Amino acid sequence: MKAKIIAISVLALFVLAISFGETFSAQGRPEGPEEDKLLRSESKKRGPDLFKPPVNYAGVPYFIEDIFTTDLDNDGDSDLAVANSWYKKPDYSVVTIFKNRGDGGFDTTASYYAPHCAWSLSAADYDQDEDTDLAVTTYYPCAYNSVSILKNDGTGAFSYPYSYDVDSPEAVFSADFDKDGDFDLAVSLRVRDSVAVLLNDGYGWFDPAVYYYTGGHLRSRLFAADLNGDTCVDLAISNQQGCNLSILINNRYGEFPQALCYTLGNYPRSICGADLDKDGHCDLAIANEGQSDPHIDPSISIFKNYGDGTFYLYNDYVLTLTPIDIVTADFDLDGNFDLAFTSFAGSVHIWLNSGYGAFEPAETHFLDDYGPLVASDLNGDGAPDLAVGRRNSNDVAILINCFGSEPVPILTEWGVIILVGLITASALFMLIRRRKTTLSCSSF
C-alpha cells in the first residue's frame, strides 16, 4: 500500500514539475505531414469557429485605403503598413506603421509622409540591404501621379519618399520581372488602358516607367505570378472598364508585349491568385462589385488556368452584397487555398475550398465598417490570420485564426531539475524506510 502511495505521489510531483515548465509553440513540433495532421486534429477539437472575434487597434489618422503585412523591423513577426489619406486635403497623406508585439497584438509606432493621397502599398527589399522597404502609389484625383519608395533604416523607420512619375496610378505590386535578382514594380492605371513597369537597377533606384497595353482601366488591380510555367513572373489585371481581366505574359526580359483579354461585364474590384484546384497551375479569384443600372449582380469569379497562361471561367458565385477586397490562404490548414473577402456591408466573409477550386461560405464577421484586407500569420502559430483596414473608423481589425497550434506543456531545464530532485528524494525516503525495517527485524 505504501509503495502505491509513493508511486502516486511521484506521479503527482511529475505533473507539478511540468507546471513549472514553460511551453513551446509549433516551431518546436515536427514539420511536414505529421505536423499537418496534428494541427488538423487540434482544430477539430476547438469547434467550428475559424476566427476569433475581431480586435480593433486605433492610431490611423485618416481614411484607410490599403494595408500590407510584412516584417518591417527584422524581429521575425509580421507588422502592418497602412496607407491613409484624405482626398479633400491631399497633403494629409501618410503611411502608418503598426509593430507586432509577437502575439498578434499591435502598437502604432509612427506615420511617414507619402505624397498626396496615398492609395496602394507594396513592400520588398528594393535596395538589397536585407531590410523591407515600402512602395506607395498616389491616387489619381489628387493630380500628383507617382509611385514613391520609402526606404527602411533597418529598425522599421522609413526615409522621406523618393517619387517616380506614373500616369494615373492605382495599385502597385512588387516582383522580379526581369530575373536579375531584385524587386521591380508594376503599377495598374486608372484612366489609361495600360500597366506601368519600373525596373530596379539593383540598388533600389528605378528606371522610368514603361507602359504596356492592357485593354482596360478604372479601379484596376493587379496580381503577379508565373502563370504559364516558364518561371517568369506574369501579370493578371482586373479592370472595370474595357477588358475586365487582362493577362500579360512576360517575354523573359521584364517586358509584356501582348495582352490576352477576358470580358466579364460585372465590374471587377479586386483580384488574387493561387493554385486553387491543386493541379500545379496558378488560378485567379476576382471580386466583382456589379452595378445598379443596368442591374448586374455582384459576384466572386473563379478563373482556372489551363497551364499555359490562358484561363476559363470555372464558376461565378452571385452575391447579395458588394465585395471590396479579396485574398486567398489556407485558413483551415487542410492543404487547400481558401478565400476571404470584405464587403460594403461592413463584413468579412471566409469561404472554404472543397479541394477542387469550388467554395462554400463558412463564416462571417461583422466589423461595422469596410476596407482593404490582408492575410498573414500574425501570431506565429502556423495559421493565417486576417487584418482589415476599417476605412472610415481609422483603425485596423485583427481576426486571429482558431486553427493555429496551441502551446503544449513540456519540461524545461528547471522542470527537469525539479523532477530529478523529487524522484531522488522519494528514492532516499524509500531506502531509509527499508533500512529501518531491516534493523528492527534483526533485533529479534
Short mmCIF file of C-alpha atoms in Angstrom, two decimals:
data_model
loop_
_atom_site.label_atom_id
_atom_site.label_comp_id
_atom_site.label_asym_id
_atom_site.label_seq_id
_atom_site.Cartn_x
_atom_site.Cartn_y
_atom_site.Cartn_z
CA MET A 1 0.00 0.00 0.00
CA LYS A 2 2.81 2.40 0.94
CA ALA A 3 4.54 1.65 -2.37
CA LYS A 4 1.35 2.62 -4.23
CA ILE A 5 1.08 5.84 -2.25
CA ILE A 6 4.70 6.70 -3.07
CA ALA A 7 4.15 5.94 -6.76
CA ILE A 8 1.09 8.17 -6.87
CA SER A 9 3.00 10.91 -5.06
CA VAL A 10 5.84 10.74 -7.59
CA LEU A 11 3.34 10.98 -10.46
CA ALA A 12 1.70 14.00 -8.86
CA LEU A 13 5.10 15.62 -8.39
CA PHE A 14 5.86 14.95 -12.07
CA VAL A 15 2.72 16.84 -13.07
CA LEU A 16 3.70 19.64 -10.70
CA ALA A 17 7.13 19.81 -12.31
CA ILE A 18 5.55 20.20 -15.73
CA SER A 19 3.51 23.11 -14.42
CA PHE A 20 6.76 24.86 -13.58
CA GLY A 21 7.95 24.35 -17.14
CA GLU A 22 7.45 26.73 -20.00
CA THR A 23 5.70 25.98 -23.28
CA PHE A 24 6.72 25.68 -26.86
CA SER A 25 4.79 26.59 -29.97
CA ALA A 26 4.50 24.99 -33.38
CA GLN A 27 8.13 25.83 -34.18
CA GLY A 28 9.19 23.04 -31.85
CA ARG A 29 6.94 20.46 -33.48
CA PRO A 30 7.71 18.01 -36.25
CA GLU A 31 7.47 19.51 -39.72
CA GLY A 32 5.70 18.19 -42.79
CA PRO A 33 2.69 15.84 -42.93
CA GLU A 34 2.89 14.82 -39.27
CA GLU A 35 2.62 18.46 -38.22
CA ASP A 36 -0.34 18.98 -40.59
CA LYS A 37 -2.17 16.00 -39.04
CA LEU A 38 -1.55 17.34 -35.56
CA LEU A 39 -2.79 20.84 -36.43
CA ARG A 40 -5.95 19.49 -38.07
CA SER A 41 -6.74 17.20 -35.14
CA GLU A 42 -6.35 20.09 -32.72
CA SER A 43 -8.50 22.41 -34.82
CA LYS A 44 -11.37 19.91 -34.86
CA LYS A 45 -11.33 19.81 -31.07
CA ARG A 46 -11.84 23.55 -30.89
CA GLY A 47 -15.18 23.55 -32.62
CA PRO A 48 -16.48 25.12 -35.81
CA ASP A 49 -15.17 28.69 -35.41
CA LEU A 50 -12.49 29.64 -37.92
CA PHE A 51 -11.59 33.02 -36.44
CA LYS A 52 -11.83 34.68 -33.07
CA PRO A 53 -13.90 37.90 -32.83
CA PRO A 54 -12.10 40.95 -34.26
CA VAL A 55 -9.92 43.15 -32.07
CA ASN A 56 -9.53 46.76 -33.21
CA TYR A 57 -6.31 48.80 -33.00
CA ALA A 58 -6.56 52.56 -33.35
CA GLY A 59 -3.89 55.00 -34.44
CA VAL A 60 -4.61 55.74 -38.09
CA PRO A 61 -5.11 59.49 -38.68
CA TYR A 62 -7.14 59.44 -41.92
CA PHE A 63 -9.18 57.21 -44.23
CA ILE A 64 -7.59 53.79 -44.81
CA GLU A 65 -7.00 52.99 -48.48
CA ASP A 66 -4.72 49.95 -48.35
CA ILE A 67 -2.97 47.60 -45.91
CA PHE A 68 0.11 45.42 -46.30
CA THR A 69 1.81 42.96 -43.97
CA THR A 70 5.50 42.02 -43.75
CA ASP A 71 8.33 42.01 -41.20
CA LEU A 72 9.45 45.64 -41.10
CA ASP A 73 11.81 45.59 -38.09
CA ASN A 74 13.55 42.22 -38.63
CA ASP A 75 12.22 40.61 -35.45
CA GLY A 76 10.50 37.70 -37.22
CA ASP A 77 6.94 38.99 -36.77
CA SER A 78 4.58 40.30 -39.44
CA ASP A 79 4.00 44.03 -38.98
CA LEU A 80 1.43 46.21 -40.77
CA ALA A 81 1.78 49.19 -43.07
CA VAL A 82 -1.38 51.21 -43.69
CA ALA A 83 -1.87 53.77 -46.46
CA ASN A 84 -4.22 56.53 -45.32
CA SER A 85 -5.19 59.87 -46.78
CA TRP A 86 -7.92 62.47 -47.04
CA TYR A 87 -8.80 63.35 -50.61
CA LYS A 88 -10.18 66.76 -49.60
CA LYS A 89 -6.74 67.67 -48.25
CA PRO A 90 -4.14 65.96 -50.45
CA ASP A 91 -1.26 66.89 -48.15
CA TYR A 92 -2.88 64.84 -45.36
CA SER A 93 -1.35 61.61 -46.61
CA VAL A 94 0.78 59.18 -44.59
CA VAL A 95 1.80 55.55 -44.21
CA THR A 96 1.17 54.37 -40.65
CA ILE A 97 3.23 51.53 -39.18
CA PHE A 98 1.80 49.02 -36.70
CA LYS A 99 4.53 46.97 -34.98
CA ASN A 100 3.65 43.41 -33.99
CA ARG A 101 4.16 42.57 -30.31
CA GLY A 102 4.84 38.96 -31.27
CA ASP A 103 1.44 37.59 -30.27
CA GLY A 104 -0.72 39.15 -32.97
CA GLY A 105 -1.28 42.34 -30.97
CA PHE A 106 -0.09 45.65 -32.37
CA ASP A 107 1.25 49.03 -31.33
CA THR A 108 1.18 52.12 -33.54
CA THR A 109 4.74 53.37 -33.82
CA ALA A 110 4.88 56.16 -36.40
CA SER A 111 3.38 57.70 -39.51
CA TYR A 112 5.50 58.67 -42.50
CA TYR A 113 4.72 61.24 -45.15
CA ALA A 114 3.53 59.93 -48.51
CA PRO A 115 2.93 62.39 -51.38
CA HIS A 116 -0.69 63.38 -51.97
CA CYS A 117 -3.37 60.75 -51.35
CA ALA A 118 -1.58 57.50 -50.54
CA TRP A 119 -3.59 54.80 -52.25
CA SER A 120 -1.88 51.40 -52.66
CA LEU A 121 1.03 49.67 -50.91
CA SER A 122 3.61 47.03 -51.66
CA ALA A 123 6.80 46.05 -49.83
CA ALA A 124 10.11 44.36 -50.66
CA ASP A 125 13.85 44.77 -50.12
CA TYR A 126 14.38 47.08 -53.10
CA ASP A 127 17.95 48.12 -52.30
CA GLN A 128 19.15 44.66 -51.16
CA ASP A 129 20.25 45.77 -47.69
CA GLU A 130 18.17 43.00 -46.02
CA ASP A 131 15.51 45.46 -44.81
CA THR A 132 11.99 45.63 -46.19
CA ASP A 133 11.18 48.93 -47.92
CA LEU A 134 7.80 50.33 -48.96
CA ALA A 135 6.29 51.40 -52.28
CA VAL A 136 3.16 53.57 -52.28
CA THR A 137 1.09 54.98 -55.15
CA THR A 138 -0.74 58.31 -55.10
CA TYR A 139 -4.38 58.47 -56.04
CA TYR A 140 -5.16 59.97 -59.44
CA PRO A 141 -7.71 62.72 -58.48
CA CYS A 142 -5.04 64.35 -56.32
CA ALA A 143 -3.24 65.25 -59.56
CA TYR A 144 0.14 64.12 -58.24
CA ASN A 145 0.81 60.99 -60.28
CA SER A 146 3.63 58.90 -58.86
CA VAL A 147 4.85 55.79 -57.12
CA SER A 148 7.10 56.56 -54.15
CA ILE A 149 9.76 54.50 -52.37
CA LEU A 150 10.24 54.78 -48.60
CA LYS A 151 13.49 53.09 -47.59
CA ASN A 152 13.81 51.23 -44.30
CA ASP A 153 16.71 52.09 -41.98
CA GLY A 154 16.68 48.57 -40.50
CA THR A 155 14.60 49.36 -37.43
CA GLY A 156 11.25 49.80 -39.14
CA ALA A 157 11.67 53.56 -39.54
CA PHE A 158 11.45 55.00 -43.04
CA SER A 159 13.05 57.73 -45.11
CA TYR A 160 11.42 60.64 -46.87
CA PRO A 161 9.82 59.26 -50.07
CA TYR A 162 11.53 59.39 -53.43
CA SER A 163 8.96 59.55 -56.23
CA TYR A 164 8.78 58.31 -59.82
CA ASP A 165 6.28 59.65 -62.34
CA VAL A 166 3.46 57.29 -63.30
CA ASP A 167 0.37 58.32 -65.26
CA SER A 168 -2.86 57.90 -63.18
CA PRO A 169 -1.58 55.13 -60.84
CA GLU A 170 -3.79 52.83 -58.81
CA ALA A 171 -2.41 49.54 -57.43
CA VAL A 172 1.26 48.52 -57.09
CA PHE A 173 2.85 45.04 -57.00
CA SER A 174 6.48 44.03 -56.37
CA ALA A 175 8.19 41.13 -58.16
CA ASP A 176 11.38 40.31 -60.03
CA PHE A 177 10.11 40.72 -63.58
CA ASP A 178 13.47 40.67 -65.43
CA LYS A 179 15.03 37.85 -63.37
CA ASP A 180 18.08 39.85 -62.31
CA GLY A 181 17.63 39.15 -58.59
CA ASP A 182 15.99 42.40 -57.45
CA PHE A 183 12.40 43.54 -56.99
CA ASP A 184 10.77 45.61 -59.73
CA LEU A 185 7.40 47.39 -59.70
CA ALA A 186 4.20 47.02 -61.71
CA VAL A 187 1.53 49.73 -61.38
CA SER A 188 -2.01 49.48 -62.71
CA LEU A 189 -3.58 52.67 -64.09
CA ARG A 190 -6.94 54.37 -63.63
CA VAL A 191 -7.58 56.30 -66.85
CA ARG A 192 -5.17 54.67 -69.27
CA ASP A 193 -5.54 51.18 -70.83
CA SER A 194 -2.04 50.23 -69.75
CA VAL A 195 0.16 48.97 -66.93
CA ALA A 196 3.40 50.70 -65.92
CA VAL A 197 6.51 48.62 -65.23
CA LEU A 198 9.51 50.15 -63.46
CA LEU A 199 12.66 48.01 -63.44
CA ASN A 200 15.08 48.15 -60.50
CA ASP A 201 18.77 48.90 -61.12
CA GLY A 202 19.72 46.63 -58.21
CA TYR A 203 20.31 49.44 -55.71
CA GLY A 204 16.73 50.49 -55.09
CA TRP A 205 16.58 53.05 -57.89
CA PHE A 206 14.10 52.54 -60.72
CA ASP A 207 14.12 53.19 -64.45
CA PRO A 208 11.37 55.41 -65.90
CA ALA A 209 8.01 53.70 -66.29
CA VAL A 210 7.42 51.67 -69.44
CA TYR A 211 3.76 51.27 -70.40
CA TYR A 212 2.19 48.09 -71.80
CA TYR A 213 -1.31 47.89 -73.27
CA THR A 214 -3.93 46.04 -71.18
CA GLY A 215 -7.20 46.91 -72.93
CA GLY A 216 -8.89 48.05 -69.69
CA HIS A 217 -8.82 50.67 -66.97
CA LEU A 218 -10.66 52.10 -63.91
CA ARG A 219 -10.26 50.60 -60.43
CA SER A 220 -7.56 48.39 -61.87
CA ARG A 221 -5.98 45.87 -59.51
CA LEU A 222 -3.15 43.53 -60.31
CA PHE A 223 -1.61 40.24 -59.30
CA ALA A 224 1.76 38.85 -60.37
CA ALA A 225 2.88 35.22 -60.57
CA ASP A 226 4.20 32.65 -63.05
CA LEU A 227 1.01 31.96 -64.98
CA ASN A 228 2.36 29.79 -67.81
CA GLY A 229 5.02 27.69 -66.09
CA ASP A 230 8.12 29.26 -67.67
CA THR A 231 9.48 30.53 -64.28
CA CYS A 232 8.97 34.18 -65.30
CA VAL A 233 6.55 36.43 -63.39
CA ASP A 234 3.50 37.38 -65.45
CA LEU A 235 0.68 39.87 -64.76
CA ALA A 236 -3.08 39.48 -64.23
CA ILE A 237 -5.01 42.75 -64.06
CA SER A 238 -8.69 43.30 -63.28
CA ASN A 239 -10.39 46.39 -64.74
CA GLN A 240 -13.90 47.82 -64.50
CA GLN A 241 -13.90 49.34 -67.99
CA GLY A 242 -12.96 47.65 -71.24
CA CYS A 243 -11.13 44.38 -70.79
CA ASN A 244 -12.22 43.13 -67.36
CA LEU A 245 -9.34 40.64 -67.00
CA SER A 246 -6.04 41.28 -68.76
CA ILE A 247 -3.32 38.59 -68.84
CA LEU A 248 0.14 39.82 -69.81
CA ILE A 249 2.79 37.13 -70.32
CA ASN A 250 6.40 38.05 -69.57
CA ASN A 251 8.82 37.66 -72.51
CA ARG A 252 11.58 36.70 -70.00
CA TYR A 253 13.10 40.20 -70.05
CA GLY A 254 10.55 42.03 -67.94
CA GLU A 255 8.58 43.11 -70.99
CA PHE A 256 4.89 42.44 -71.68
CA PRO A 257 4.25 42.91 -75.39
CA GLN A 258 0.74 41.43 -75.65
CA ALA A 259 -2.43 41.30 -73.54
CA LEU A 260 -4.95 38.49 -73.53
CA CYS A 261 -8.40 39.91 -72.76
CA TYR A 262 -11.39 38.37 -70.94
CA THR A 263 -14.64 40.34 -70.72
CA LEU A 264 -16.95 39.67 -67.77
CA GLY A 265 -19.23 42.68 -67.63
CA ASN A 266 -19.68 42.62 -63.85
CA TYR A 267 -17.22 45.33 -62.78
CA PRO A 268 -14.23 43.67 -61.07
CA ARG A 269 -12.84 45.37 -58.00
CA SER A 270 -10.10 43.10 -56.63
CA ILE A 271 -8.04 40.09 -57.72
CA CYS A 272 -5.89 37.41 -56.08
CA GLY A 273 -4.33 34.16 -57.19
CA ALA A 274 -3.16 30.71 -56.06
CA ASP A 275 -3.35 27.08 -57.15
CA LEU A 276 -6.99 26.65 -56.17
CA ASP A 277 -7.54 23.16 -57.62
CA LYS A 278 -4.12 21.62 -56.83
CA ASP A 279 -3.17 20.95 -60.45
CA GLY A 280 0.11 22.86 -60.21
CA HIS A 281 -1.11 25.99 -62.03
CA CYS A 282 -1.94 29.42 -60.61
CA ASP A 283 -5.66 30.19 -60.79
CA LEU A 284 -7.42 33.51 -60.16
CA ALA A 285 -10.25 34.76 -57.94
CA ILE A 286 -11.91 38.09 -58.73
CA ALA A 287 -14.32 40.09 -56.58
CA ASN A 288 -16.91 41.87 -58.76
CA GLU A 289 -19.00 44.71 -57.40
CA GLY A 290 -21.70 44.65 -60.10
CA GLN A 291 -23.84 47.72 -60.76
CA SER A 292 -27.36 49.01 -60.25
CA ASP A 293 -28.29 50.40 -63.68
CA PRO A 294 -28.48 48.22 -65.65
CA HIS A 295 -28.64 45.70 -62.85
CA ILE A 296 -25.67 43.34 -62.65
CA ASP A 297 -25.27 41.15 -59.59
CA PRO A 298 -22.06 41.33 -57.57
CA SER A 299 -20.12 38.07 -57.56
CA ILE A 300 -16.92 36.14 -56.95
CA SER A 301 -15.47 34.74 -60.19
CA ILE A 302 -13.09 31.77 -60.26
CA PHE A 303 -10.83 31.50 -63.31
CA LYS A 304 -8.94 28.26 -63.72
CA ASN A 305 -5.64 28.10 -65.54
CA TYR A 306 -5.16 25.68 -68.42
CA GLY A 307 -1.46 25.70 -67.52
CA ASP A 308 -0.24 27.87 -70.39
CA GLY A 309 -1.43 31.23 -69.04
CA THR A 310 -4.88 31.02 -70.63
CA PHE A 311 -7.95 30.81 -68.41
CA TYR A 312 -11.58 29.75 -68.39
CA LEU A 313 -14.40 30.88 -66.11
CA TYR A 314 -14.95 27.91 -63.80
CA ASN A 315 -17.63 29.44 -61.59
CA ASP A 316 -19.28 32.76 -60.84
CA TYR A 317 -20.77 32.90 -57.34
CA VAL A 318 -23.55 35.50 -57.20
CA LEU A 319 -23.62 37.59 -54.02
CA THR A 320 -26.31 39.64 -52.27
CA LEU A 321 -23.72 42.17 -51.06
CA THR A 322 -20.93 44.10 -52.74
CA PRO A 323 -17.38 42.77 -52.24
CA ILE A 324 -14.39 45.10 -51.89
CA ASP A 325 -11.14 43.22 -51.42
CA ILE A 326 -10.30 39.51 -51.73
CA VAL A 327 -7.37 37.36 -50.54
CA THR A 328 -6.52 33.67 -50.55
CA ALA A 329 -4.81 31.49 -47.93
CA ASP A 330 -5.24 28.05 -46.35
CA PHE A 331 -7.38 29.13 -43.40
CA ASP A 332 -8.41 25.68 -42.14
CA LEU A 333 -4.98 24.06 -42.71
CA ASP A 334 -6.30 21.28 -44.94
CA GLY A 335 -3.83 21.93 -47.76
CA ASN A 336 -6.27 23.89 -49.95
CA PHE A 337 -6.32 27.63 -50.63
CA ASP A 338 -9.50 29.25 -49.28
CA LEU A 339 -10.93 32.75 -49.85
CA ALA A 340 -11.71 35.73 -47.66
CA PHE A 341 -13.28 38.99 -48.79
CA THR A 342 -14.63 42.20 -47.30
CA SER A 343 -17.87 43.91 -48.32
CA PHE A 344 -19.50 47.32 -48.26
CA ALA A 345 -21.90 45.84 -45.69
CA GLY A 346 -19.09 46.11 -43.14
CA SER A 347 -18.38 42.38 -43.01
CA VAL A 348 -15.61 39.91 -43.76
CA HIS A 349 -16.50 36.53 -45.26
CA ILE A 350 -14.49 33.30 -45.24
CA TRP A 351 -15.15 30.64 -47.88
CA LEU A 352 -13.56 27.19 -47.67
CA ASN A 353 -12.20 25.28 -50.65
CA SER A 354 -13.53 21.78 -51.32
CA GLY A 355 -10.15 20.82 -52.75
CA TYR A 356 -11.04 21.28 -56.42
CA GLY A 357 -11.49 25.03 -56.55
CA ALA A 358 -15.16 25.00 -55.53
CA PHE A 359 -16.03 27.13 -52.50
CA GLU A 360 -18.64 27.19 -49.74
CA PRO A 361 -19.37 30.03 -47.29
CA ALA A 362 -18.06 29.08 -43.85
CA GLU A 363 -18.03 32.11 -41.57
CA THR A 364 -18.91 35.81 -41.45
CA HIS A 365 -17.68 38.50 -39.07
CA PHE A 366 -19.30 41.94 -38.84
CA LEU A 367 -16.87 44.85 -38.49
CA ASP A 368 -19.32 47.78 -38.79
CA ASP A 369 -17.07 49.24 -41.48
CA TYR A 370 -15.45 48.23 -44.75
CA GLY A 371 -11.98 48.37 -46.20
CA PRO A 372 -8.91 46.54 -47.54
CA LEU A 373 -7.92 43.08 -46.37
CA VAL A 374 -4.69 41.09 -45.94
CA ALA A 375 -3.93 37.53 -44.76
CA SER A 376 -0.79 36.52 -42.86
CA ASP A 377 0.31 34.54 -39.80
CA LEU A 378 0.31 37.40 -37.30
CA ASN A 379 0.87 35.49 -34.05
CA GLY A 380 3.35 32.84 -35.18
CA ASP A 381 1.10 29.82 -34.62
CA GLY A 382 1.30 28.50 -38.18
CA ALA A 383 -2.18 29.60 -39.31
CA PRO A 384 -3.03 32.64 -41.49
CA ASP A 385 -4.85 35.43 -39.66
CA LEU A 386 -6.68 38.44 -41.14
CA ALA A 387 -6.12 42.18 -40.87
CA VAL A 388 -8.82 44.55 -42.15
CA GLY A 389 -8.42 48.29 -42.50
CA ARG A 390 -11.69 49.82 -41.29
CA ARG A 391 -11.67 52.72 -43.73
CA ASN A 392 -13.89 55.27 -42.00
CA SER A 393 -13.21 54.17 -38.42
CA ASN A 394 -9.49 54.90 -38.74
CA ASP A 395 -8.41 51.63 -37.16
CA VAL A 396 -7.34 48.08 -38.03
CA ALA A 397 -9.35 44.98 -37.10
CA ILE A 398 -7.35 41.81 -36.37
CA LEU A 399 -9.01 38.39 -36.63
CA ILE A 400 -6.89 35.59 -35.18
CA ASN A 401 -7.27 32.13 -36.70
CA CYS A 402 -8.54 29.45 -34.29
CA PHE A 403 -6.81 26.69 -36.26
CA GLY A 404 -3.31 27.63 -35.11
CA SER A 405 -1.39 25.27 -32.84
CA GLU A 406 -1.86 25.78 -29.12
CA PRO A 407 1.14 25.71 -26.74
CA VAL A 408 1.89 22.18 -25.49
CA PRO A 409 3.37 21.57 -22.00
CA ILE A 410 6.98 20.40 -21.96
CA LEU A 411 9.66 20.15 -19.29
CA THR A 412 12.22 22.91 -19.37
CA GLU A 413 15.64 22.81 -17.72
CA TRP A 414 14.20 23.91 -14.37
CA GLY A 415 11.35 21.42 -14.73
CA VAL A 416 13.83 18.57 -15.24
CA ILE A 417 15.89 19.69 -12.22
CA ILE A 418 12.77 19.78 -10.03
CA LEU A 419 11.62 16.38 -11.30
CA VAL A 420 15.03 14.72 -10.73
CA GLY A 421 15.21 16.23 -7.26
CA LEU A 422 11.77 14.97 -6.34
CA ILE A 423 12.45 11.46 -7.63
CA THR A 424 15.79 11.36 -5.78
CA ALA A 425 14.13 12.49 -2.56
CA SER A 426 11.45 9.83 -2.92
CA ALA A 427 14.07 7.12 -3.56
CA LEU A 428 16.06 8.17 -0.48
CA PHE A 429 12.90 8.16 1.62
CA MET A 430 12.10 4.60 0.50
CA LEU A 431 15.70 3.48 1.16
CA ILE A 432 15.68 4.90 4.69
CA ARG A 433 12.33 3.28 5.47
CA ARG A 434 13.60 -0.05 4.17
CA ARG A 435 16.80 0.21 6.25
CA LYS A 436 14.79 0.97 9.40
CA THR A 437 12.61 -2.07 8.75
CA THR A 438 15.66 -4.28 8.30
CA LEU A 439 17.24 -3.08 11.55
CA SER A 440 14.06 -3.62 13.51
CA CYS A 441 13.74 -7.20 12.23
CA SER A 442 17.38 -8.06 13.06
CA SER A 443 16.92 -7.03 16.72
CA PHE A 444 14.79 -10.13 17.31
#
